[in-house]
Coordinates of N, CA, C and O and ligand atoms in Angstrom, one line a residue:
M1 N 0.7 -1.1 0.3 CA -0.4 0.0 0.0 C 0.6 1.1 0.1 O 2.1 1.5 0.5
S2 N 0.1 2.4 -0.2 CA 1.0 3.1 -0.9 C 1.5 3.9 0.9 O 1.0 4.1 1.6
P3 N 2.6 4.5 1.4 CA 3.1 5.2 2.3 C 2.8 6.6 3.2 O 3.2 6.8 3.7
H4 N 2.2 6.6 1.1 CA 1.3 8.6 1.2 C -0.2 8.7 1.6 O -1.0 9.3 1.4
A5 N -0.4 6.7 1.8 CA -2.5 6.7 2.1 C -2.3 7.4 3.4 O -1.9 6.9 4.3
G6 N -3.8 8.1 4.0 CA -4.2 8.8 5.1 C -4.1 6.7 5.6 O -4.9 6.7 5.1
A7 N -4.7 7.0 8.0 CA -5.2 6.0 8.0 C -6.8 5.6 7.5 O -6.8 4.8 6.9
A8 N -7.0 6.6 7.1 CA -8.7 7.0 7.2 C -9.1 6.5 5.5 O -10.0 5.6 5.8
E9 N -7.8 6.5 4.9 CA -8.0 6.1 3.2 C -8.0 4.2 3.4 O -8.0 4.0 2.0
I10 N -7.2 3.5 3.6 CA -6.8 2.1 3.5 C -8.2 1.8 4.6 O -8.7 1.8 5.8
P11 N -8.8 0.6 4.2 CA -10.6 0.1 4.0 C -9.4 -0.5 5.1 O -8.7 -1.7 5.9
E12 N -10.9 -1.5 6.4 CA -10.3 -2.0 7.4 C -10.0 -3.6 7.1 O -8.9 -3.9 8.4
Q13 N -10.5 -4.0 6.4 CA -10.0 -5.2 5.9 C -8.1 -5.3 6.1 O -7.4 -6.6 5.9
R14 N -8.0 -4.3 4.8 CA -6.3 -4.4 4.8 C -5.9 -4.0 6.0 O -4.7 -4.3 6.5
V15 N -5.8 -2.8 7.0 CA -5.4 -2.8 8.0 C -5.3 -4.6 9.1 O -4.5 -4.5 9.5
R16 N -6.5 -5.0 8.9 CA -6.8 -6.1 9.3 C -5.3 -7.1 9.2 O -5.1 -8.0 9.8
D17 N -4.9 -7.6 7.2 CA -4.5 -8.3 6.9 C -2.9 -7.7 7.2 O -1.9 -8.7 6.9
L18 N -3.3 -6.8 7.7 CA -1.4 -5.5 7.7 C -0.7 -6.0 9.1 O 0.4 -6.7 9.3
W19 N -1.4 -6.0 10.2 CA -1.5 -6.3 11.4 C -1.3 -8.0 11.2 O 0.0 -8.5 12.5
T20 N -2.2 -8.4 11.1 CA -1.8 -10.0 10.7 C -0.1 -10.4 10.1 O 1.3 -11.3 10.6
R21 N 0.0 -9.4 9.3 CA 1.0 -10.1 8.3 C 2.5 -9.0 9.5 O 3.4 -10.4 9.7
L22 N 2.3 -8.1 9.6 CA 3.2 -7.4 10.5 C 3.2 -8.2 11.8 O 5.3 -8.3 12.7
T23 N 2.9 -8.4 12.8 CA 3.2 -9.7 14.4 C 3.4 -10.6 13.9 O 4.6 -11.1 14.5
R24 N 4.0 -11.4 12.5 CA 3.9 -12.2 12.3 C 5.6 -12.1 11.9 O 6.0 -12.9 12.2
Q25 N 5.6 -11.5 11.0 CA 7.1 -10.6 11.2 C 8.1 -9.7 12.6 O 9.2 -10.6 12.1
M26 N 7.0 -9.4 13.0 CA 8.0 -9.2 14.0 C 8.1 -10.2 15.2 O 9.2 -10.4 15.8
R27 N 7.5 -11.8 15.2 CA 7.5 -12.6 15.9 C 8.7 -13.5 15.1 O 9.7 -14.2 15.5
D28 N 8.9 -13.3 13.8 CA 9.7 -14.0 13.5 C 11.4 -13.1 13.7 O 12.4 -13.7 13.8
G29 N 11.0 -12.1 13.8 CA 12.0 -11.5 13.9 C 13.1 -11.3 15.3 O 14.3 -11.3 14.9
V30 N 12.1 -11.5 16.3 CA 12.7 -11.6 17.8 C 13.3 -13.3 17.6 O 14.3 -13.1 17.5
A31 N 12.7 -13.8 16.4 CA 13.0 -15.1 17.3 C 14.7 -15.5 15.7 O 15.5 -16.1 16.4
E32 N 14.7 -14.2 15.1 CA 15.7 -14.6 13.5 C 17.0 -14.0 14.3 O 18.1 -13.3 14.6
G33 N 16.3 -12.5 15.4 CA 17.5 -11.1 15.5 C 17.1 -10.5 14.7 O 18.3 -9.7 14.8
A34 N 16.5 -10.3 13.8 CA 16.6 -8.9 12.8 C 15.4 -9.4 12.0 O 14.7 -10.5 11.8
I35 N 14.4 -8.2 11.1 CA 13.6 -8.2 10.4 C 13.7 -8.3 8.9 O 15.0 -7.9 8.5
R36 N 13.1 -8.7 8.9 CA 13.5 -9.5 7.2 C 12.0 -9.7 6.4 O 10.6 -9.9 7.0
T37 N 12.3 -9.0 5.0 CA 11.0 -8.7 4.9 C 11.1 -9.6 2.8 O 10.8 -10.2 1.8
L38 N 12.4 -10.4 3.0 CA 12.4 -11.5 1.8 C 12.0 -12.8 2.7 O 13.3 -12.8 3.5
R39 N 11.9 -13.7 1.9 CA 12.3 -15.3 2.0 C 13.4 -15.6 2.6 O 14.2 -15.4 1.6
P40 N 13.8 -16.2 3.4 CA 15.6 -16.8 3.8 C 15.7 -17.5 2.1 O 14.6 -17.6 1.7
G41 N 17.1 -17.3 2.0 CA 17.9 -17.7 1.0 C 17.6 -16.7 -0.4 O 18.2 -16.4 -1.3
V42 N 17.3 -16.1 -0.7 CA 16.1 -15.1 -1.8 C 17.6 -13.5 -1.7 O 17.4 -13.1 0.2
K43 N 18.0 -13.1 -2.3 CA 18.9 -11.9 -2.3 C 18.8 -11.2 -3.1 O 17.9 -11.3 -4.2
R44 N 19.1 -10.1 -2.3 CA 18.6 -8.8 -3.2 C 20.1 -7.6 -4.1 O 20.6 -7.4 -2.7
G45 N 20.3 -8.2 -4.4 CA 21.6 -7.7 -5.9 C 22.9 -8.1 -5.0 O 22.7 -9.5 -4.8
R46 N 24.0 -7.3 -4.3 CA 25.0 -8.2 -4.3 C 24.7 -8.3 -2.7 O 25.8 -9.1 -2.0
R47 N 24.5 -7.8 -2.4 CA 24.1 -6.9 -0.7 C 23.6 -8.3 -0.4 O 22.7 -8.9 -1.0
S48 N 23.3 -8.6 0.7 CA 23.0 -10.0 1.9 C 21.8 -8.9 2.7 O 21.0 -10.1 3.3
A49 N 21.4 -8.2 2.9 CA 20.8 -7.6 3.4 C 19.0 -8.0 2.8 O 18.4 -8.1 2.1
P50 N 18.1 -9.1 4.1 CA 17.1 -9.1 3.8 C 15.3 -8.6 3.3 O 14.9 -8.9 3.9
H51 N 15.8 -7.5 3.3 CA 14.4 -6.6 2.7 C 14.4 -6.5 1.8 O 15.0 -5.4 0.5
W52 N 13.4 -5.9 1.6 CA 12.6 -5.7 -0.6 C 13.0 -4.1 -0.6 O 13.5 -4.6 -1.8
V53 N 12.7 -3.2 0.0 CA 13.2 -2.3 -0.5 C 13.8 -1.0 0.2 O 14.5 -0.5 -0.6
Y54 N 14.5 -1.6 1.9 CA 15.1 -0.8 2.6 C 15.9 -1.1 2.3 O 16.6 -1.8 2.2
K55 N 16.7 0.6 2.1 CA 17.7 0.7 1.6 C 18.4 0.2 0.5 O 19.3 0.0 -0.5
H56 N 17.6 0.2 -0.3 CA 17.4 -0.2 -2.0 C 17.6 0.8 -2.9 O 17.0 0.5 -4.1
E57 N 17.6 2.0 -3.0 CA 16.3 3.5 -3.1 C 17.8 3.1 -4.8 O 18.9 2.9 -4.9
G58 N 16.8 3.6 -6.0 CA 17.6 3.6 -7.5 C 17.4 2.1 -7.9 O 17.8 2.2 -9.4
T59 N 17.1 1.6 -6.9 CA 17.3 -0.4 -7.7 C 16.1 -0.9 -8.3 O 15.1 -0.6 -7.8
A60 N 16.3 -1.4 -8.8 CA 14.3 -2.9 -9.6 C 14.0 -3.2 -8.5 O 14.8 -4.1 -7.6
C61 N 12.9 -2.9 -8.2 CA 12.1 -3.3 -7.4 C 11.7 -4.9 -8.1 O 11.9 -5.6 -9.3
L62 N 12.1 -6.1 -6.9 CA 12.2 -7.1 -7.5 C 10.2 -7.9 -8.3 O 10.4 -8.5 -8.9
R63 N 10.0 -7.3 -7.7 CA 7.9 -7.9 -8.5 C 8.0 -7.0 -9.1 O 7.0 -7.9 -10.2
C64 N 8.2 -5.6 -9.9 CA 7.4 -4.9 -10.9 C 8.0 -4.2 -11.7 O 8.4 -3.8 -13.3
A65 N 9.5 -4.0 -10.7 CA 11.3 -3.6 -11.3 C 10.9 -1.7 -11.7 O 11.6 -1.5 -12.0
A66 N 9.9 -1.3 -10.7 CA 10.1 0.1 -10.3 C 11.4 0.4 -9.9 O 11.7 0.2 -8.8
R67 N 11.7 1.2 -10.3 CA 12.8 2.1 -9.0 C 12.7 2.3 -7.5 O 11.3 3.2 -7.6
I68 N 13.3 2.0 -7.1 CA 12.8 2.1 -5.2 C 12.8 3.5 -5.0 O 14.3 4.1 -5.7
R69 N 12.2 4.3 -4.7 CA 12.2 5.6 -3.9 C 12.8 6.0 -3.1 O 12.7 4.5 -1.8
A70 N 13.4 6.0 -2.8 CA 13.8 6.9 -0.8 C 14.1 8.6 -0.7 O 14.1 9.5 -1.8
E71 N 12.7 8.9 0.2 CA 12.4 10.4 0.4 C 12.3 11.1 2.6 O 12.0 9.8 2.8
E72 N 12.4 11.5 3.0 CA 12.0 11.6 4.4 C 10.5 12.2 4.2 O 10.0 12.7 4.0
L73 N 10.5 11.6 5.5 CA 8.7 11.4 5.4 C 9.3 11.3 7.4 O 9.0 10.9 7.8
Q74 N 7.9 12.3 7.9 CA 8.1 12.9 9.6 C 8.9 12.8 10.2 O 9.3 12.0 11.4
G75 N 10.5 13.0 9.2 CA 11.5 12.8 9.4 C 13.1 11.4 10.1 O 13.3 11.6 10.1
R76 N 11.4 10.5 9.3 CA 12.4 9.7 8.9 C 12.8 9.1 7.6 O 12.1 9.3 6.8
R77 N 13.7 8.2 7.7 CA 13.9 8.1 6.3 C 12.9 6.8 5.5 O 12.5 6.0 5.9
L78 N 12.2 7.1 4.1 CA 11.1 6.1 3.3 C 11.4 5.6 2.2 O 11.8 6.4 1.4
Y79 N 11.8 4.0 2.4 CA 12.0 3.6 0.9 C 10.9 3.4 0.6 O 10.1 2.0 1.4
W80 N 11.1 3.4 -0.8 CA 9.3 2.0 -1.2 C 9.7 2.4 -2.7 O 10.1 2.4 -3.8
C81 N 7.8 1.4 -3.1 CA 8.0 1.7 -4.1 C 6.9 2.0 -5.1 O 5.6 1.9 -4.9
P82 N 7.4 3.0 -6.1 CA 6.3 3.3 -7.0 C 5.0 2.6 -7.7 O 4.2 3.7 -8.2
G83 N 5.7 1.6 -7.7 CA 5.1 0.9 -8.7 C 3.7 0.0 -8.1 O 2.6 -1.1 -8.2
C84 N 4.6 -0.4 -7.0 CA 3.8 -1.5 -6.0 C 3.0 -1.0 -5.3 O 1.8 -1.5 -4.7
Q85 N 3.1 -0.1 -4.5 CA 3.1 0.4 -4.2 C 2.2 1.6 -3.9 O 2.5 3.2 -3.8
V86 N 0.8 1.4 -4.6 CA -0.2 2.7 -5.9 C -1.4 3.3 -4.8 O -2.0 4.0 -4.7
V87 N -2.2 2.2 -4.2 CA -3.3 1.8 -3.9 C -3.7 2.0 -1.7 O -2.3 0.8 -1.4
P88 N -3.5 2.3 -1.6 CA -4.6 2.1 -0.2 C -4.9 0.1 0.3 O -5.2 -0.6 -0.7
Ligands
ZN101 ZN1 7.3 -2.8 -7.2

């Protein structure tokens, strides 16, 4: 989903699905000692970082090939895919 979507724009079921996915990722992250957004064994370029878009600015998205963007949002660095993350 778009990182620029307001909370009220996101349908309730999407919020519930996101909660389920994120709490599972956090549990896995505690067990592994790191948050992972790529499946184990999947590599992202030459780096071994286990993240789909985090710190991959300017590289192609693994799903849609759009260039990963980075910007400041609320004082934090935001990495996102403008091809995949378009709707709430
Ligand atoms: Zn994408």
